[in-house]
Coordinates of C-alpha atoms in Angstrom, one line a residue:
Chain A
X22 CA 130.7 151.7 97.3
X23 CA 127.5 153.0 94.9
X24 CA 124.0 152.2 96.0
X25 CA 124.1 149.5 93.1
X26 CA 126.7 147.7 95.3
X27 CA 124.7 147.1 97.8
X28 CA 121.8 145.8 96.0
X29 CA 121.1 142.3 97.1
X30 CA 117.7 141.2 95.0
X31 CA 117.8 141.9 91.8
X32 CA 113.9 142.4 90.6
X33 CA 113.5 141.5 86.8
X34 CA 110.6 142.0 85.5
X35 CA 108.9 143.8 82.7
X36 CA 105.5 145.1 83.8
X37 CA 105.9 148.6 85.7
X38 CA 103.1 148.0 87.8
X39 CA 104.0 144.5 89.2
X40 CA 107.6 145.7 90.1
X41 CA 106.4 148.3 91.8
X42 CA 103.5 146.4 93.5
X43 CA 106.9 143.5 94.6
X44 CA 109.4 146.7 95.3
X45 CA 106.5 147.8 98.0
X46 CA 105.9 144.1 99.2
X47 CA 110.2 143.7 100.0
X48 CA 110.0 146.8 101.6
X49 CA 107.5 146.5 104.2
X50 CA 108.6 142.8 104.3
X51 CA 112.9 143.3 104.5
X52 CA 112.6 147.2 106.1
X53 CA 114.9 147.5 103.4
X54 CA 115.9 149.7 100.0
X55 CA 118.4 147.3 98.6
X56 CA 116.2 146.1 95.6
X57 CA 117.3 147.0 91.8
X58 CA 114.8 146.7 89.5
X59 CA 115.3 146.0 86.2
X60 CA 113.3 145.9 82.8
X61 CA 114.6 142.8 80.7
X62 CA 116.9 139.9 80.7
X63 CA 119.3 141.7 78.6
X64 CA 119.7 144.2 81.5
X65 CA 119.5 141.3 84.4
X66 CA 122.4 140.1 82.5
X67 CA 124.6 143.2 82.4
X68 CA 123.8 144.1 85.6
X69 CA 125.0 140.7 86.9
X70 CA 128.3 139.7 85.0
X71 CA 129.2 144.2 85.2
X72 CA 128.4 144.8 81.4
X73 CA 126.9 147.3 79.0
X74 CA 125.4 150.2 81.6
X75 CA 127.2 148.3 84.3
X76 CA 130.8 148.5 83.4
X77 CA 131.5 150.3 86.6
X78 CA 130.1 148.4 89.0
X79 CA 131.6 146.0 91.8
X80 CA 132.0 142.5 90.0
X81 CA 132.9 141.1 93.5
X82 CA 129.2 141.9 94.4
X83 CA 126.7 139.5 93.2
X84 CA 122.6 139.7 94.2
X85 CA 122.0 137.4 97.4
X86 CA 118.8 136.5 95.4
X87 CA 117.3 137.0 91.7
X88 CA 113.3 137.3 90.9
X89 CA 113.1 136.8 87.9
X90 CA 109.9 137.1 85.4
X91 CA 109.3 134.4 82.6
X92 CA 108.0 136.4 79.6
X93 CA 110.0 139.2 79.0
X94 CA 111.0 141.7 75.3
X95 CA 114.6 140.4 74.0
X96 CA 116.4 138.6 76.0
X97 CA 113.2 136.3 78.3
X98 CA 114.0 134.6 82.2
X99 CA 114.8 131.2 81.0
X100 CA 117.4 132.3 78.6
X101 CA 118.7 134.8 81.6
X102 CA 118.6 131.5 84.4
X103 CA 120.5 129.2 81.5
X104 CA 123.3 132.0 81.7
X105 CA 123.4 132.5 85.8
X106 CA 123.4 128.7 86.4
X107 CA 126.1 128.0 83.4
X108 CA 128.3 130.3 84.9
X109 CA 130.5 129.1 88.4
X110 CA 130.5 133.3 89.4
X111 CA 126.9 133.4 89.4
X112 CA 125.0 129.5 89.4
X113 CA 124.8 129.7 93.3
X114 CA 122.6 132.7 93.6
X115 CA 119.3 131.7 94.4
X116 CA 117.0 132.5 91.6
X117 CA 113.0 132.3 91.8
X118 CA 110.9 132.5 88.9
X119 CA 108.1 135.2 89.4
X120 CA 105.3 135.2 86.4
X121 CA 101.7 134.6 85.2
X122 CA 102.7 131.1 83.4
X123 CA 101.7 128.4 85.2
X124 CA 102.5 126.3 82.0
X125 CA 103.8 122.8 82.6
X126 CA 106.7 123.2 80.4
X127 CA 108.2 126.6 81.6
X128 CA 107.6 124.8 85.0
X129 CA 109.4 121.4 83.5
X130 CA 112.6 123.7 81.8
X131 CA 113.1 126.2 84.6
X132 CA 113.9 123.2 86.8
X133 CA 115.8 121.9 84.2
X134 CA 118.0 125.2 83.8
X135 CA 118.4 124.5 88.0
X136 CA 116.1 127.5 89.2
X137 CA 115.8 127.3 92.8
X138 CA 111.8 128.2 93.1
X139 CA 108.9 128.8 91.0
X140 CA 106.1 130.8 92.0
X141 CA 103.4 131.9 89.9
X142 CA 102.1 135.5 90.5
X143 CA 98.7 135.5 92.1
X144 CA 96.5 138.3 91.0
X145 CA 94.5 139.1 94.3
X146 CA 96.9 142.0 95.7
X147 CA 97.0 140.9 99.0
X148 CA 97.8 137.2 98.3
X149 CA 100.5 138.5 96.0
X150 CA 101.6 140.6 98.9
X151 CA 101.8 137.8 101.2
X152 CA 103.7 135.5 98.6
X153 CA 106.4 138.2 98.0
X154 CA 107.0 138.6 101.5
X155 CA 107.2 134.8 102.3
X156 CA 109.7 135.0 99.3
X157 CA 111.9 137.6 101.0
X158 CA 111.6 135.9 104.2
X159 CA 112.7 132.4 102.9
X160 CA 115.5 133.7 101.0
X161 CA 117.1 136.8 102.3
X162 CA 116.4 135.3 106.5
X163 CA 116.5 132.0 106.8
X164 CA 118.3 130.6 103.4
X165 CA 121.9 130.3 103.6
X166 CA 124.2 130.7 100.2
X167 CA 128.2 130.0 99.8
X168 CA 129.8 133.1 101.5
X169 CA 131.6 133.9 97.9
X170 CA 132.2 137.8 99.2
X171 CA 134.1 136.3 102.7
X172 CA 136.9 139.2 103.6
X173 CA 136.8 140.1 99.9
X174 CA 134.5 143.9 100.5
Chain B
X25 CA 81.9 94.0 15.4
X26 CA 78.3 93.7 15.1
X27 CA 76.2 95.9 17.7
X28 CA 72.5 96.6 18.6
X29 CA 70.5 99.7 18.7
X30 CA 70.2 100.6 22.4
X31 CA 74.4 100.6 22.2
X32 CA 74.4 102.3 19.1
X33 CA 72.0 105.1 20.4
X34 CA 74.2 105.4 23.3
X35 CA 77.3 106.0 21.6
X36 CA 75.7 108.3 18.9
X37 CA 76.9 106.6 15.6
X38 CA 74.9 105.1 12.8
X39 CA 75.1 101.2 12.4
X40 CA 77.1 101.3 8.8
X41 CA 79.7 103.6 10.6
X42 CA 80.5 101.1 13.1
X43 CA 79.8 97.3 11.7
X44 CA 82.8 96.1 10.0
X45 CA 84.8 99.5 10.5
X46 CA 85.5 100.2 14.0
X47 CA 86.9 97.7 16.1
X48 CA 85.8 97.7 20.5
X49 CA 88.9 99.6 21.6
X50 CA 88.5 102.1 19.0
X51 CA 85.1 103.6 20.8
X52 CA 86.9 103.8 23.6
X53 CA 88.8 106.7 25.9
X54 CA 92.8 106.3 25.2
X55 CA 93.3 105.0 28.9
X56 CA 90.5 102.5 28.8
X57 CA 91.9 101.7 25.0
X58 CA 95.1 101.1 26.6
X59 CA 93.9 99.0 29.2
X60 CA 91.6 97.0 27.1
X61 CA 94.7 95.9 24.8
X62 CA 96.8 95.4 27.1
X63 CA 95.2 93.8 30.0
X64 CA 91.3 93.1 29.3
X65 CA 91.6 91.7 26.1
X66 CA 94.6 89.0 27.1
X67 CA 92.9 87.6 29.5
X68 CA 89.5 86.9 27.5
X69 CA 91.6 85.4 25.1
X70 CA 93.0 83.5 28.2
X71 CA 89.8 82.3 30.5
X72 CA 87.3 83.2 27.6
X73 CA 85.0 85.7 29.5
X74 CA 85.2 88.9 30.8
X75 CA 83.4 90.1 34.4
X76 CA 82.0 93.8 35.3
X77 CA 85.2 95.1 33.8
X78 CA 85.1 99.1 34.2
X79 CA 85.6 101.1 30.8
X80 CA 85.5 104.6 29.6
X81 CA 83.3 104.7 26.2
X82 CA 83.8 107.5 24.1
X83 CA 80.6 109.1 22.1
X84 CA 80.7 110.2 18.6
X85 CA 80.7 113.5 20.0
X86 CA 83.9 113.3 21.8
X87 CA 82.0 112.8 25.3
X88 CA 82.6 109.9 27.4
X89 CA 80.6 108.0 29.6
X90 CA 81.4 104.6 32.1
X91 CA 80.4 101.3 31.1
X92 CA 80.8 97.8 32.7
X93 CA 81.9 94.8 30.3
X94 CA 80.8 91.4 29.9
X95 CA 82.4 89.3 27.7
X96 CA 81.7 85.3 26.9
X97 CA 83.3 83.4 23.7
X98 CA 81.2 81.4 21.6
X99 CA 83.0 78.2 19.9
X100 CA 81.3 75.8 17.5
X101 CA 80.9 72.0 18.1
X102 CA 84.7 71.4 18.1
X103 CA 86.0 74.2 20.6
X104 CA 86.6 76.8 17.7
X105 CA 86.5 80.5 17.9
X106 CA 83.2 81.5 16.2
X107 CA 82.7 85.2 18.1
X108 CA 82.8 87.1 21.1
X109 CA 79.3 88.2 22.7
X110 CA 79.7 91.5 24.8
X111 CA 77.1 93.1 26.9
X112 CA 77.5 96.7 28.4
X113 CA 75.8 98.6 30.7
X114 CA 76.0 102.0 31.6
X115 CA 77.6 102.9 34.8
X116 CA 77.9 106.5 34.3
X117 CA 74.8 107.7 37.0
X118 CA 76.9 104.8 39.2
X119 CA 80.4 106.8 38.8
X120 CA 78.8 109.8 39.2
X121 CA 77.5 109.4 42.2
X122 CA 80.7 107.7 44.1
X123 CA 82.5 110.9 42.8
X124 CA 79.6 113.0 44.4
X125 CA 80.5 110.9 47.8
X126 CA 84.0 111.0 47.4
X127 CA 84.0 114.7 47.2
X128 CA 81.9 115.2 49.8
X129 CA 83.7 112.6 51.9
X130 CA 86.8 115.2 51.0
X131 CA 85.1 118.4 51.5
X132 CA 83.6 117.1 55.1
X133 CA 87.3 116.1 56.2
X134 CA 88.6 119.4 55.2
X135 CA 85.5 120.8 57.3
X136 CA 86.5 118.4 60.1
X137 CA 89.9 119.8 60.0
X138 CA 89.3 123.6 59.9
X139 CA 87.0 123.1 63.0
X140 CA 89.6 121.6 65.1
X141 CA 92.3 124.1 64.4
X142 CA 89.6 127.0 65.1
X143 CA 88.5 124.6 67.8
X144 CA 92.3 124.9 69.1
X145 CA 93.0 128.4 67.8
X146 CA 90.2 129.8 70.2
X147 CA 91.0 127.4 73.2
X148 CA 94.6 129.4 72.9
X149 CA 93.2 132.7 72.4
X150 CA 90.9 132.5 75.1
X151 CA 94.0 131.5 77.7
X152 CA 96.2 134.0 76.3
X153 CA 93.5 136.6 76.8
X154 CA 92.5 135.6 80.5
X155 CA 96.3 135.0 81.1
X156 CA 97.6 138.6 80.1
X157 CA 94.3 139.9 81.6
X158 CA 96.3 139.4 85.0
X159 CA 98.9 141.8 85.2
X160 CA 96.8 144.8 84.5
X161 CA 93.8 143.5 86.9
X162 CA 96.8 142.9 89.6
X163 CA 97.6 146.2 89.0
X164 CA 94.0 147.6 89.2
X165 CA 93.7 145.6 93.1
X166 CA 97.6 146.3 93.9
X167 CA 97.2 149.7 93.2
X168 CA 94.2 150.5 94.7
X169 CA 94.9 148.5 98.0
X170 CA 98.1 151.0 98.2
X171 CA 95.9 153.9 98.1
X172 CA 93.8 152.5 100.7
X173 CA 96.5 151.8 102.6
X174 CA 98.3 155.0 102.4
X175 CA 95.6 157.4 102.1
X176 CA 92.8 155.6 103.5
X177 CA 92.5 158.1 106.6
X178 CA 91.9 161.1 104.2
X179 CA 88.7 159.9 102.5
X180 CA 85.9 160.0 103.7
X181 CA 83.1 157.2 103.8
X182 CA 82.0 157.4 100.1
X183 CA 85.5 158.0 99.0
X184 CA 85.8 154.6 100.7
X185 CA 83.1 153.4 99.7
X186 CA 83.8 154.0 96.1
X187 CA 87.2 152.9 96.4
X188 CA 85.4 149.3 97.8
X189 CA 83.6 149.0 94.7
X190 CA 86.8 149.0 92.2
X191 CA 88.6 146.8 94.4
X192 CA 85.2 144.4 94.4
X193 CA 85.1 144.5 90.7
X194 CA 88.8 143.6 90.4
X195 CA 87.8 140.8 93.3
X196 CA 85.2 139.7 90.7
X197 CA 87.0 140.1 87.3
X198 CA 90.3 137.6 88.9
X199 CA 87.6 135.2 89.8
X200 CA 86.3 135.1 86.3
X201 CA 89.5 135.1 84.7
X202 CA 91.0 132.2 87.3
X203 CA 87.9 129.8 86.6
X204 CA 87.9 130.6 82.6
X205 CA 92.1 129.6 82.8
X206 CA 90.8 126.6 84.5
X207 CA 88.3 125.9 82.3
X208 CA 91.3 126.3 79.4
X209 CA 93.3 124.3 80.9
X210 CA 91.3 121.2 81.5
X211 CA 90.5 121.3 78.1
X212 CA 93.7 121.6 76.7
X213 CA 95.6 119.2 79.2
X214 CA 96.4 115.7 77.6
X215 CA 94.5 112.7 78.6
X216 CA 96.2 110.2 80.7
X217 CA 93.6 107.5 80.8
X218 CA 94.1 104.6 83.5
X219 CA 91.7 102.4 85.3
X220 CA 90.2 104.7 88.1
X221 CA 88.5 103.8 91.3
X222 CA 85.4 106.1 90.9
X223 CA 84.0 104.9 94.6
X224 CA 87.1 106.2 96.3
X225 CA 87.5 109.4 94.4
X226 CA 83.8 110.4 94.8
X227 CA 83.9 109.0 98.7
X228 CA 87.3 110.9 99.3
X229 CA 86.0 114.5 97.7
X230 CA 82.9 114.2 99.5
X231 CA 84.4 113.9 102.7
X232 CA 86.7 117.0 102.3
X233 CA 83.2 118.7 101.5
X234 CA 81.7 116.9 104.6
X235 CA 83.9 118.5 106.5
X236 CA 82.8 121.9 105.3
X237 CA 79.3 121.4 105.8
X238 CA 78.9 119.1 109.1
X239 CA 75.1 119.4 109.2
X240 CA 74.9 117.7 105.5
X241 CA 74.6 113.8 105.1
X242 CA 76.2 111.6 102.1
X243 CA 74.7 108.6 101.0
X244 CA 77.3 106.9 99.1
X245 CA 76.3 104.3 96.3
X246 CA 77.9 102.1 94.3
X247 CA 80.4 103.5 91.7
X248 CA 81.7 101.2 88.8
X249 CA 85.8 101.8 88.1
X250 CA 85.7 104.0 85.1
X251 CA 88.4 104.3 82.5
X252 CA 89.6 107.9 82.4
X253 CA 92.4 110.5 83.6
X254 CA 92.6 110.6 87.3
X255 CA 93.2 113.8 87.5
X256 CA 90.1 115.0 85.6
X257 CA 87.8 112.5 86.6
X258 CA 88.6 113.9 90.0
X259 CA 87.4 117.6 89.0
X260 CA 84.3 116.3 87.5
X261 CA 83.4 114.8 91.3
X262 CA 84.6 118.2 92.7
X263 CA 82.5 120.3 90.9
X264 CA 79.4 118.3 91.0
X265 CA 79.9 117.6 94.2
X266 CA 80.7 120.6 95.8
X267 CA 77.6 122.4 93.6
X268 CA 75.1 120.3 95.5
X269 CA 76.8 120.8 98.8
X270 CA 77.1 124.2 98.0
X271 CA 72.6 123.8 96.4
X272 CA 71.5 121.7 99.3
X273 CA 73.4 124.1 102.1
X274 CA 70.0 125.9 103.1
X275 CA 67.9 123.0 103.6
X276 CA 67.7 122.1 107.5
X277 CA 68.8 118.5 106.3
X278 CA 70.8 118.6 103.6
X279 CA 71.3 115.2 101.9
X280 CA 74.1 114.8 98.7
X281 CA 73.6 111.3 97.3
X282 CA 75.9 109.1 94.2
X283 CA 75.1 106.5 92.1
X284 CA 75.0 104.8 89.1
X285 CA 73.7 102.7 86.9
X286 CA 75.5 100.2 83.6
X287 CA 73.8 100.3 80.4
X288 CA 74.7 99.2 76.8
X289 CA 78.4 99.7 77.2
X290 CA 78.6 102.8 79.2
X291 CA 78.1 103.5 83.4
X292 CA 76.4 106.1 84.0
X293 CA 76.8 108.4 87.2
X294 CA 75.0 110.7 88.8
X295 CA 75.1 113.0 91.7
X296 CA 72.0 114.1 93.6
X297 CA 71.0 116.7 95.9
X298 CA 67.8 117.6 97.7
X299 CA 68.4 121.8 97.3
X300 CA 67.0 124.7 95.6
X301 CA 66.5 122.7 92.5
X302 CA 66.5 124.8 89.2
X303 CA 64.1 125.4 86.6
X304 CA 64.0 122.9 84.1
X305 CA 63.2 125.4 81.0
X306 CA 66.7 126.6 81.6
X307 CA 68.4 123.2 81.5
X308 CA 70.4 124.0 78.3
X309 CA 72.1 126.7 79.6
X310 CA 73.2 124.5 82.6
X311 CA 76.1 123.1 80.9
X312 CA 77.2 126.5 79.0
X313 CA 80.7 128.5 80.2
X314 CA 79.4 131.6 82.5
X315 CA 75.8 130.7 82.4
X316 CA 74.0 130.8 86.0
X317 CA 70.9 130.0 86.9
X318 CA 70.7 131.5 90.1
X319 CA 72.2 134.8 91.2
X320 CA 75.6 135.9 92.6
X321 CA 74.6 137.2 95.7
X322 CA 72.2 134.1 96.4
X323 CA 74.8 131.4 95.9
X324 CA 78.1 132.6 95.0
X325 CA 79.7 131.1 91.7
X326 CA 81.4 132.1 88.3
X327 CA 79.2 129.3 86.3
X328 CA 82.4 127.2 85.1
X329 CA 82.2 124.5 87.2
X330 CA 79.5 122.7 85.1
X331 CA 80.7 124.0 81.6
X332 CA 84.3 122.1 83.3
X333 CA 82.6 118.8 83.8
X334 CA 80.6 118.7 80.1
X335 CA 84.2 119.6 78.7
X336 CA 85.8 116.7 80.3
X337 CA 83.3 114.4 80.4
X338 CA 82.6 114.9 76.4
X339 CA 86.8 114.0 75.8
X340 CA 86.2 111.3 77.5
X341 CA 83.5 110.1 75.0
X342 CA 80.9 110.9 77.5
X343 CA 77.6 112.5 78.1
X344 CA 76.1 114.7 80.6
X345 CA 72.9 115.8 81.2
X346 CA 70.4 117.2 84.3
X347 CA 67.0 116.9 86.2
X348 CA 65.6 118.9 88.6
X349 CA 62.7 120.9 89.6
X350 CA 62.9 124.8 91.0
X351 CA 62.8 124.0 95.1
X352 CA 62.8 120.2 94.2
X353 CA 66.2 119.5 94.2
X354 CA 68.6 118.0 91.0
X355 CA 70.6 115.2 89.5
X356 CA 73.2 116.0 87.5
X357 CA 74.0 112.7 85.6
X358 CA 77.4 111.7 83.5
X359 CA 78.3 108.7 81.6
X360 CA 81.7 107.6 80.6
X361 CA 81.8 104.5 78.0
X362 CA 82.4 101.3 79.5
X363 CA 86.5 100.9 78.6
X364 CA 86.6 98.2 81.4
X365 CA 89.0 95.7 80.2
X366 CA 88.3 93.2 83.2
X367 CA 85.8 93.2 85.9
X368 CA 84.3 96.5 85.1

């Protein structure tokens, strides 16, 4: 099993410094590395369904939870989330949108699309800190998903 | 066709090349020619007089000018035809001048139409700006917090201390940025108008003030429902209100009052405080997006709230407008027109 097996949030988002400032925030938060970042949707999407630079790995293993950013070059969030929640291998992964728009209408289609929060980013560090961390805590301790990978791994 | 000199001098001929030679239509534009024969002309032979009919009169020279026709038949003793009398007056300075309004009428629209879309072009920029103005401030206080965090212990008190100022800055720079998207937003968000209960609104955001400042006292008046969007309406109290909590604060007993008063179709609201007052030389800049009257350190603000509460107030067909006195306290007054379709 490669370390991109075990990752179990999946961090898409586009803006170097804001993944890095989130990777921090899980890792205090979840004492854990099992975070893989990536830049675009086009990536979120290979990475999840094992395609393009992620023909080799594990298609049994699917994120226990997806951040996903809004705004993003090529292939943007909301077309990512219609693809995760249109698919029955992947529409029970939690996914939270993470971005700046606090725009009715992304707010309006995201739910629409069946995302399973919505938090815009706050730009004071440490209130962004705290809002990642409640994230991890919500969804990686206390949320419980369908066990899809039961005696399969 | 007999004619007399005043029409003979405006059309620019000599009388022995009109009388018995030309007939009316033939001094006339093709159009009006057209519409004279076909139209004009029928129905004089039909009622026997012709009223302020509108023609297009061409000059000798080829130039044109706009006339108005009056026509009445003269009969002899037994009813018949003797002649036609016609009497024309020059309209032209009248045309002219309804095509000067027209145009400008045009022109002004056009105006009109330019302004809202840079009206709406700059409302966009300016929330587009503040909104990708985020991430890199986020990464100016994320970044420095880390270094605090993690390498804190080796600076010393002015590396801190330096280190304090940037993440200040950033501190500052997010509030602007926050109150300006604010400010873009409740000028961009659509207007849900609805009867609103102005006594309750005002009473209820006081109270969550109240609570801030025990020491302060609120005198509510009488508020007149108001015709408007909730929601707004709401931010309007909010920021006038919390402005003379936040004005009256030093006194040793603060008092916030509301009230209002009806007058030739419109209430009109105010909100008064008995705090440091401003200087009414400066009341223009009141009302304008970042402009303060009093400094950061002495009473902490981004100057939005008030440029918030002329921007809704105005889309709500309203004014606004101040009174106060450095030290003497202020009123901040608003009116909204009176839309109250029942006991208003």
């Amino acid at each position: 099993m490669g370390e991109l097996d075990r990752s179990e949030i999946l961090l898409v988002e586009d803006t170097p410094s804001d993944a890095e400032i989130t990777l921090r925030a899980l890792r205090k938060a979840l004492l854990t590395d099992c975070v893989h970042w990536v830049r675009d949707g086009a990536e979120a999407l290979d990475y999840t369904f094992c395609a393009g630079a992620y023909a080799q790995r594990d298609a049994r293993h699917v994120p226990r939870l997806i951040l996903l950013d809004l705004h993003m070059p090529r292939v943007g969030g909301i077309e990512v989330l219609r693809h995760l929640k249109a698919n029955p291998r992947t529409s029970a992964i939690p996914v939270v949108m993470m971005t700046s728009s606090d725009d009715e209408r992304d707010i309006v289609e995201s739910y629409a699309l069946g995302v399973n929060g919505y938090v815009v980013k706050p730009v004071e560090s440490a209130v962004f800190r705290d809002t990642v961390l409640g994230i991890g805590l919500f969804w990686m301790q206390l949320n419980r998903v369908p066990d899809r990978d039961a005696g399969g791994g | 066709m007999r004619i007399n000199d005043t029409w003979l001098a405006w059309l620019g001929y000599a009388r022995e090349e009109v009388v018995g030679k030309l007939r009316h239509p033939d001094i006339m534009t093709e159009e009006s020619a057209a519409y004279f024969r076909a139209t004009a002309f029928p129905m004089f032979k039909r009622q026997g007089w012709l009223q302020d009919i509108e023609f297009e009169y061409r000059r000798k020279d080829g130039s044109s000018f706009h006339a108005s026709l009056n026509a009445t038949t003269i009969r002899d003793q037994d009813s018949n035809y003797l002649v036609s009398r016609s009497t024309v007056n020059d309209i032209s300075e009248r045309k002219r001048v309804e095509q000067a309004i027209l145009e400008l009428n045009a022109r002004l629209e056009e105006s009109v139409d330019r302004l809202k879309e840079v009206n709406e072009e700059l409302e966009s920029f300016s929330y587009s700006v503040s909104h990708d103005l985020r991430a890199p401030l986020r990464a100016i206080d994320g970044f420095s917090r880390m270094l605090e965090e993690d390498y804190g212990e080796r600076l010393d008190d002015e590396g801190r201390r330096l280190l304090g100022v940037v993440r200040d800055g950033a501190r500052k720079m997010t509030q602007l940025i926050e109150d300006l998207l604010a400010f873009s937003k409740f000028s961009r968000k659509a207007l849900n108008p609805v009867r609103v209960d102005m006594q309750a609104l005002a009473g209820g955001v006081a109270a969550e003030l109240k609570a801030a400042a025990p020491h302060a006292r609120f005198e509510p008046g009488r508020l007149p429902d108001a015709y408007g969007d909730p929601a707004l309406l709401r931010q309007v109290w909010v920021n006038l209100l919390s402005n003379a909590f936040k004005y009256a604060g030093r006194r040793e007993a603060p008092l916030v009052e509301v009230g209002s008063h009806s007058e030739a179709g419109e209430h009109v609201y105010w909100v008064r405080d008995n705090g440091v007052g401003f200087d009414p030389r400066y009341v223009e800049k009141l009302f304008g997006v970042f402009q303060r009257l009093h400094g950061e350190a002495e009473f902490p603000g981004t100057g939005v709230g008030l440029a918030i509460v002329r921007r809704v107030v105005m889309r709500h067909g309203g004014r606004v407008w101040a009174e106060g006195a450095l030290e003497r306290g202020a009123t901040f007054y608003f009116s909204l027109p009176d839309g109250g379709k029942g006991n208003g």
